[in-house]
Coordinates of C-alpha atoms in Angstrom, one line a residue:
M1 CA 73.5 20.2 61.9
A2 CA 73.4 18.0 58.8
K3 CA 69.7 17.8 59.1
D4 CA 69.3 21.6 59.4
R5 CA 71.6 22.1 56.5
D6 CA 69.6 19.7 54.3
H7 CA 66.4 21.3 55.4
K8 CA 67.7 24.8 54.5
E9 CA 68.9 23.5 51.1
R10 CA 65.5 22.0 50.4
G11 CA 63.8 25.2 51.6
G12 CA 66.1 27.3 49.5
S13 CA 65.3 25.2 46.4
G14 CA 61.5 25.6 47.0
Q15 CA 61.8 29.3 47.1
G16 CA 63.7 29.3 43.9
D17 CA 61.0 27.3 42.2
K18 CA 58.3 29.7 43.4
K19 CA 60.3 32.7 42.0
M20 CA 60.7 30.9 38.7
F21 CA 56.9 30.1 38.5
V22 CA 56.0 33.7 39.2
G23 CA 58.5 34.8 36.5
V24 CA 56.9 32.6 34.0
I25 CA 53.4 33.8 34.9
W26 CA 54.6 37.5 34.7
N27 CA 56.1 36.9 31.3
C28 CA 52.8 35.3 30.0
A29 CA 50.6 37.9 31.6
A30 CA 49.2 39.2 28.3
E31 CA 48.2 35.8 27.0
L32 CA 46.7 34.8 30.4
K33 CA 44.7 38.0 30.6
L34 CA 43.3 37.3 27.1
L35 CA 42.3 33.7 28.0
L36 CA 40.7 34.8 31.3
G37 CA 38.8 37.6 29.5
A38 CA 37.4 35.2 26.9
L39 CA 36.3 32.8 29.6
L40 CA 34.6 35.6 31.5
I41 CA 32.7 36.7 28.4
L42 CA 31.6 33.1 27.6
C43 CA 30.4 32.6 31.1
S44 CA 28.5 35.9 31.1
I45 CA 26.8 35.0 27.8
A46 CA 25.8 31.6 29.1
T47 CA 24.4 33.2 32.3
V48 CA 22.4 35.7 30.3
L49 CA 20.9 33.1 28.0
Q50 CA 19.5 31.2 31.0
F51 CA 17.1 34.2 31.6
L52 CA 16.0 34.8 28.0
P53 CA 12.5 33.5 26.9
S54 CA 12.5 30.4 24.6
R55 CA 11.4 32.5 21.6
F56 CA 14.8 34.3 21.7
T57 CA 16.8 31.1 21.4
I58 CA 18.6 30.3 18.2
S59 CA 17.9 26.8 16.7
P60 CA 19.4 25.1 13.6
T61 CA 16.1 25.8 11.9
D62 CA 16.5 29.5 12.5
L63 CA 20.0 29.4 11.0
R64 CA 18.7 27.5 7.9
L65 CA 15.9 30.1 7.4
C66 CA 18.4 33.0 7.6
L67 CA 20.6 31.3 5.1
A68 CA 17.6 30.7 2.8
K69 CA 16.6 34.3 3.0
I70 CA 20.1 35.4 2.1
S71 CA 20.2 33.0 -0.8
T72 CA 16.8 34.3 -2.1
A73 CA 17.9 37.9 -1.9
T74 CA 21.1 37.1 -3.7
T75 CA 19.3 35.3 -6.5
T76 CA 16.8 38.1 -7.0
T77 CA 19.6 40.7 -7.1
T78 CA 21.5 38.8 -9.7
T79 CA 18.4 38.4 -11.9
A80 CA 17.7 42.1 -11.7
I81 CA 21.2 43.1 -12.7
S82 CA 21.1 40.7 -15.6
N83 CA 17.8 42.0 -16.9
D84 CA 18.8 45.7 -16.5
Y85 CA 22.0 45.1 -18.3
K86 CA 20.3 43.5 -21.2
D87 CA 18.0 46.5 -21.6
G88 CA 21.1 48.7 -22.0
D89 CA 20.2 50.9 -19.0
S90 CA 23.2 52.7 -17.5
S91 CA 21.8 52.1 -14.0
Y92 CA 22.2 48.3 -14.3
Y93 CA 23.9 48.3 -10.9
S94 CA 20.7 49.2 -9.1
I95 CA 19.1 46.5 -6.9
L96 CA 15.4 45.7 -7.3
P97 CA 13.5 44.9 -4.1
S98 CA 13.0 41.2 -3.6
P99 CA 9.5 39.8 -3.4
S100 CA 8.3 38.9 0.1
P101 CA 9.2 35.3 0.8
S102 CA 6.4 32.8 1.5
P103 CA 5.9 31.8 5.1
P104 CA 8.7 29.4 6.1
Y105 CA 6.3 26.7 7.5
T106 CA 3.9 26.6 4.6
A107 CA 4.3 23.3 2.8
A108 CA 2.9 22.6 -0.7
P109 CA 0.7 19.6 -0.9
P110 CA 2.5 16.4 -2.1
P111 CA 2.1 15.5 -5.7
S112 CA -0.5 12.8 -6.6
P113 CA 1.1 9.4 -7.0
A114 CA 1.4 8.0 -10.5
F115 CA -1.5 5.7 -11.4
E116 CA -0.2 2.1 -11.8
H117 CA -1.7 -0.4 -14.2
E118 CA -1.6 -4.2 -13.9
Q119 CA 0.8 -5.9 -16.3
I120 CA 1.8 -9.3 -17.6
L121 CA 5.3 -10.2 -16.6
N122 CA 7.7 -12.3 -18.7
N123 CA 6.8 -15.5 -16.8
S124 CA 3.1 -15.0 -17.7
I125 CA 2.2 -13.8 -14.1
L126 CA -0.4 -11.1 -13.9
K127 CA 1.2 -8.3 -11.9
R128 CA -1.5 -6.5 -10.0
A129 CA -1.5 -2.8 -9.1
F130 CA -2.6 -1.2 -5.8
N131 CA -3.2 2.6 -6.0
P132 CA -3.4 4.5 -2.7
Y133 CA -5.1 7.9 -2.2
G134 CA -5.0 10.2 0.8
A135 CA -2.5 10.3 3.6
A136 CA -1.6 8.5 6.8
A137 CA -4.1 5.6 6.9
Y138 CA -5.3 6.1 3.3
N139 CA -8.8 7.2 2.6
F140 CA -9.2 4.6 -0.1
I141 CA -6.9 2.1 -1.8
T142 CA -8.2 0.6 -5.1
M143 CA -7.5 -2.9 -6.1
G144 CA -10.0 -3.2 -9.0
A145 CA -13.2 -1.9 -10.5
Y146 CA -15.5 -4.0 -12.6
R147 CA -18.8 -3.9 -14.5
G148 CA -21.6 -5.8 -13.0
G149 CA -23.9 -5.1 -15.9
P150 CA -24.8 -2.4 -18.5
N151 CA -25.4 0.2 -15.8
T152 CA -23.7 -1.1 -12.6
F153 CA -20.1 -1.2 -11.3
A154 CA -18.3 -2.5 -8.3
V155 CA -15.1 -0.8 -6.9
V156 CA -13.1 -3.1 -4.6
G157 CA -10.5 -1.7 -2.2
L158 CA -9.3 -1.0 1.3
S159 CA -10.1 1.9 3.5
S160 CA -9.1 3.1 7.0
K161 CA -10.8 0.9 9.6
P162 CA -11.1 3.7 12.2
L163 CA -12.8 5.9 9.5
H164 CA -15.6 3.3 9.2
V165 CA -15.8 2.5 12.9
F166 CA -15.9 6.1 14.2
S167 CA -17.4 7.9 11.2
K168 CA -19.7 7.4 8.3
P169 CA -17.8 7.9 5.0
V170 CA -19.8 8.6 1.9
Y171 CA -19.1 7.3 -1.6
E172 CA -20.4 8.5 -5.0
C173 CA -19.7 7.3 -8.5
E174 CA -19.2 9.5 -11.5
W175 CA -19.0 8.4 -15.2
V176 CA -17.1 10.7 -17.6
P177 CA -17.5 9.9 -21.3
K178 CA -14.4 10.0 -23.3
N179 CA -15.7 12.0 -26.2
N180 CA -17.7 14.4 -24.1
P181 CA -16.0 14.8 -20.7
E182 CA -18.1 17.8 -19.7
N183 CA -21.3 15.7 -19.8
S184 CA -20.5 13.5 -16.7
T185 CA -23.2 11.5 -14.9
F186 CA -23.5 10.5 -11.2
A187 CA -24.8 7.2 -10.1
A188 CA -28.4 7.1 -9.0
Q189 CA -27.6 4.7 -6.2
T190 CA -24.3 4.0 -4.4
Y191 CA -23.9 1.8 -1.4
K192 CA -20.9 0.2 0.4
I193 CA -20.3 -3.4 1.6
L194 CA -17.9 -4.3 4.4
P195 CA -17.3 -8.0 3.8
D196 CA -14.7 -8.8 6.4
W197 CA -17.2 -8.5 9.3
G198 CA -15.0 -6.3 11.5
Y199 CA -11.8 -8.5 11.1
G200 CA -9.9 -5.6 9.6
R201 CA -6.8 -4.2 11.2
V202 CA -5.5 -0.8 10.2
Y203 CA -7.5 -1.2 7.0
T204 CA -10.8 -2.8 6.3
V205 CA -12.2 -4.1 3.0
V206 CA -14.8 -2.0 1.2
V207 CA -16.8 -2.8 -1.9
V208 CA -18.6 0.1 -3.4
N209 CA -21.5 -0.7 -5.7
C210 CA -22.7 2.0 -8.1
T211 CA -25.9 1.7 -10.1
F212 CA -26.8 4.3 -12.8
S213 CA -30.3 5.0 -13.9
D214 CA -29.4 4.3 -17.5
P215 CA -26.9 2.0 -19.3
I216 CA -23.4 3.5 -19.4
N217 CA -21.2 3.7 -22.5
V218 CA -23.8 1.9 -24.7
D219 CA -22.1 3.3 -27.8
N220 CA -18.8 1.8 -26.7
T221 CA -16.9 5.0 -27.2
G222 CA -15.1 4.7 -23.9
G223 CA -14.9 6.7 -20.7
S224 CA -13.8 6.7 -17.1
L225 CA -15.4 5.8 -13.8
F226 CA -14.5 8.1 -10.8
L227 CA -15.1 7.3 -7.2
H228 CA -15.7 10.2 -4.9
A229 CA -14.7 9.1 -1.4
S230 CA -15.7 11.6 1.4
T231 CA -14.4 11.2 4.9
S232 CA -17.5 12.9 6.4
G233 CA -15.5 14.3 9.4
G234 CA -13.6 11.1 10.0
G235 CA -10.2 11.7 11.5
D236 CA -10.8 15.5 11.8
T237 CA -14.3 16.6 12.4
K238 CA -13.5 20.1 11.2
F239 CA -13.0 18.9 7.6
N240 CA -14.9 16.8 5.1
L241 CA -12.3 15.8 2.6
T242 CA -13.2 14.2 -0.7
D243 CA -10.8 12.3 -3.0
R244 CA -11.8 12.0 -6.6
I245 CA -10.4 8.6 -7.6
L246 CA -9.9 7.2 -11.1
S247 CA -11.2 3.7 -10.7
L248 CA -11.8 2.3 -14.1
E249 CA -11.0 3.3 -17.7
E250 CA -12.8 1.8 -20.7
K251 CA -11.2 2.2 -24.0
P252 CA -13.3 2.5 -27.2
D253 CA -14.9 -0.8 -28.3
S254 CA -13.4 -2.6 -25.3
V255 CA -16.7 -3.7 -23.6
D256 CA -18.4 -6.9 -24.6
F257 CA -22.0 -6.3 -23.6
S258 CA -23.1 -9.8 -24.7
I259 CA -21.7 -11.3 -21.5
F260 CA -24.5 -9.6 -19.6
L261 CA -27.3 -11.3 -21.5
A262 CA -29.1 -14.2 -19.8
S263 CA -28.6 -16.4 -22.9
S264 CA -24.8 -16.0 -22.9
K265 CA -22.7 -19.0 -22.0
P266 CA -19.8 -18.4 -19.7
K267 CA -16.3 -19.5 -20.6
Y268 CA -15.9 -21.8 -17.7
D269 CA -18.1 -24.2 -15.8
Y270 CA -16.1 -23.9 -12.5
L271 CA -13.6 -21.2 -11.4
Y272 CA -11.6 -21.3 -8.2
C273 CA -10.7 -18.1 -6.4
G274 CA -7.9 -18.8 -4.0
S275 CA -7.0 -17.0 -0.8
S276 CA -3.7 -15.2 -0.3
L277 CA -0.8 -17.7 -0.4
Y278 CA 2.0 -16.9 2.0
G279 CA 4.7 -18.7 4.1
S280 CA 6.7 -21.7 3.1
L281 CA 4.4 -23.8 0.9
S282 CA 5.3 -27.4 0.1
P283 CA 5.8 -27.9 -3.7
Q284 CA 4.7 -31.6 -3.4
R285 CA 1.5 -30.7 -1.6
M286 CA 0.7 -28.0 -4.2
R287 CA 1.4 -30.6 -7.0
E288 CA -1.1 -33.0 -5.4
W289 CA -3.7 -30.3 -4.8
I290 CA -3.8 -28.8 -8.3
A291 CA -3.7 -32.2 -10.1
Y292 CA -6.6 -33.5 -7.9
H293 CA -8.8 -30.5 -8.5
V294 CA -8.1 -30.1 -12.2
R295 CA -9.3 -33.7 -12.6
L296 CA -12.3 -33.1 -10.3
F297 CA -13.5 -29.9 -12.1
G298 CA -12.7 -31.0 -15.6
K299 CA -11.5 -29.3 -18.8
K300 CA -13.8 -26.2 -18.5
S301 CA -12.3 -25.1 -15.2
H302 CA -9.9 -22.4 -14.2
F303 CA -7.9 -21.6 -11.0
V304 CA -6.9 -18.1 -9.9
I305 CA -3.9 -18.3 -7.5
H306 CA -3.0 -15.2 -5.5
D307 CA 0.7 -15.0 -4.4
A308 CA 1.2 -13.0 -1.2
G309 CA 4.8 -14.3 -0.8
G310 CA 4.2 -18.0 -0.7
V311 CA 4.8 -18.9 -4.3
H312 CA 8.6 -19.4 -4.2
E313 CA 10.6 -20.8 -7.1
E314 CA 9.9 -24.4 -6.4
V315 CA 6.1 -23.8 -6.2
L316 CA 6.2 -21.8 -9.3
E317 CA 7.8 -24.7 -11.2
V318 CA 4.8 -26.8 -10.1
L319 CA 2.3 -24.3 -11.4
K320 CA 4.0 -23.4 -14.7
P321 CA 2.8 -26.5 -16.7
W322 CA -0.8 -25.7 -15.6
M323 CA -0.4 -22.1 -16.5
E324 CA 0.9 -23.1 -20.0
L325 CA -2.2 -25.3 -20.4
G326 CA -4.5 -22.5 -19.5
Y327 CA -5.8 -23.9 -16.2
V328 CA -4.1 -21.4 -13.9
T329 CA -3.8 -17.7 -13.6
L330 CA -1.1 -16.6 -11.1
Q331 CA -1.5 -13.1 -9.7
D332 CA 1.3 -11.3 -7.8
I333 CA -0.4 -9.4 -4.9
R334 CA 2.6 -9.0 -2.7
D335 CA 2.2 -5.2 -2.7
Q336 CA -0.9 -5.5 -0.6
E337 CA 1.4 -6.3 2.4
R338 CA 2.0 -2.5 2.5
F339 CA -1.5 -2.2 3.9
D340 CA -2.1 -3.9 7.2
G341 CA -5.3 -5.9 6.8
Y342 CA -6.7 -9.2 8.1
Y343 CA -4.8 -12.4 7.1
H344 CA -2.8 -10.9 4.2
N345 CA -6.0 -9.1 3.0
Q346 CA -7.7 -12.4 2.0
F347 CA -11.2 -10.8 2.2
L348 CA -10.0 -8.1 -0.3
V349 CA -8.5 -10.8 -2.6
V350 CA -11.5 -13.1 -2.8
N351 CA -14.0 -10.2 -3.3
D352 CA -11.8 -8.8 -6.1
C353 CA -11.8 -12.3 -7.7
L354 CA -15.6 -12.6 -7.3
H355 CA -16.3 -9.3 -9.2
R356 CA -13.5 -9.8 -11.7
Y357 CA -14.6 -13.2 -12.9
K358 CA -18.2 -13.6 -12.0
H359 CA -19.4 -13.3 -15.7
M360 CA -16.8 -15.8 -16.9
T361 CA -18.1 -18.9 -15.1
K362 CA -21.2 -20.7 -14.0
W363 CA -20.0 -21.5 -10.5
M364 CA -17.2 -20.1 -8.3
F365 CA -15.4 -21.9 -5.5
F366 CA -13.7 -20.4 -2.5
F367 CA -11.5 -22.6 -0.3
D368 CA -7.8 -23.0 0.6
V369 CA -5.0 -25.0 -0.9
D370 CA -4.9 -27.2 2.3
E371 CA -8.4 -28.3 1.6
F372 CA -9.7 -30.9 -0.8
I373 CA -13.3 -31.2 -2.1
Y374 CA -14.5 -34.7 -1.7
V375 CA -17.3 -36.1 -3.8
P376 CA -18.9 -39.4 -2.6
S377 CA -18.6 -42.5 -4.8
K378 CA -21.0 -43.0 -7.7
Q379 CA -21.2 -39.2 -8.0
N380 CA -19.3 -36.4 -9.7
I381 CA -19.0 -32.7 -9.3
K382 CA -21.6 -32.1 -12.0
S383 CA -24.2 -34.2 -10.3
V384 CA -23.6 -32.4 -7.0
I385 CA -23.8 -29.0 -8.6
D386 CA -27.0 -29.9 -10.5
S387 CA -28.6 -30.9 -7.3
Q388 CA -28.1 -27.3 -6.0
S389 CA -29.2 -25.6 -9.2
G390 CA -32.1 -23.9 -7.4
F391 CA -29.7 -21.9 -5.3
T392 CA -27.2 -19.1 -6.0
Q393 CA -24.9 -20.1 -3.2
F394 CA -24.2 -23.1 -1.0
T395 CA -21.6 -24.1 1.6
I396 CA -19.6 -27.3 1.9
E397 CA -19.3 -29.0 5.3
Q398 CA -15.7 -29.3 6.5
N399 CA -14.4 -32.6 7.9
P400 CA -10.8 -32.6 9.1
M401 CA -8.6 -35.4 7.7
S402 CA -7.5 -38.0 10.2
G403 CA -4.1 -37.4 11.8
Q404 CA -3.9 -41.0 13.1
L405 CA -3.5 -42.9 9.9
C406 CA -0.1 -43.9 8.4
T407 CA 0.9 -45.7 5.3
Q408 CA 2.5 -49.1 5.7
D409 CA 5.9 -47.6 4.6
D410 CA 5.7 -45.3 7.6
Y411 CA 5.3 -48.2 10.1
G412 CA 7.9 -47.8 12.8
K413 CA 9.1 -44.5 11.5
A414 CA 6.5 -42.2 12.9
H415 CA 5.0 -41.8 16.4
R416 CA 1.4 -41.8 15.0

């Protein structure tokens, strides 16, 4: 009986709870109906959207375009009201029709980048400039342009390697006189040289040689050299895009034509054109190298060092005394790292040095700072060069230094 009684009590308590729950639901019926109705509407919308074509979907871009149109209409209306009110017209509340907006996906061409010039920094370093033209893999990137004579020029730079592998880009040179810009002249002959023999990566080195039929700027009034670089269908066969590139500016009375005479004497006997210096260079090794070669080449020598990130503060301290004595020109070429070329663009660097300084020296040397020129005993660099005077170029055989020799101080400290 006790069990039945307890069961009835528990049963009675459960029925009471059910009645209370129903009462709560009945009292909140209005709110519950509103919630269920909202959920039904949302589910219906979601179901309908599944069957709509993609062109009827609403994206954030569409919302931005709508807001832009509203903003344009508002600005036009405000301007119209202000203008009518200034005119004293009683109908200044009228709204003028807004002009048709331009197509939303039409983008204006990007502005041309500012032309950068090379400059001398406070520490006497010559800061070089690299000027890109084009887009993506640039059509042409100028490093320098130089006179080769009274009527010839060389433009040194980089260009898209696929453009030259899969297409045949064309180059033309134009000279525009400063005092008479309308009387421009195109070069009689223009040809390109690819000096890196296919070692390029994204970019390859290009030297464009321009030869005019007559001497240029003979009156020394100044002018500008423009390079016309045409893709000839490279990249997109539908288009033949041409960039007109300012390559060289000559100011009035800035050209010394005497250096092109056969009788002229160059400033230096020997000039060194160094490859791109990068990585962690040893200051002590650099100190030994520069002292050795300054003594070897003599007083009428000069060294052009190209810093691609390797001339850190300790190496700079080694070079500073030689810079102050006039033996070394240090060029900052770190910006070339923006353009992926072979071996820190060393082919670009040495070709630029060749055309920049070739009229300033009798002989130019190209080798690295981990190499030493060795002259046999009873000879000097002058006697060796004089023996090659019948040639315009010669190569020096490379012999690796021994890795098996140690000084006596190293005995017992090193494994070899």
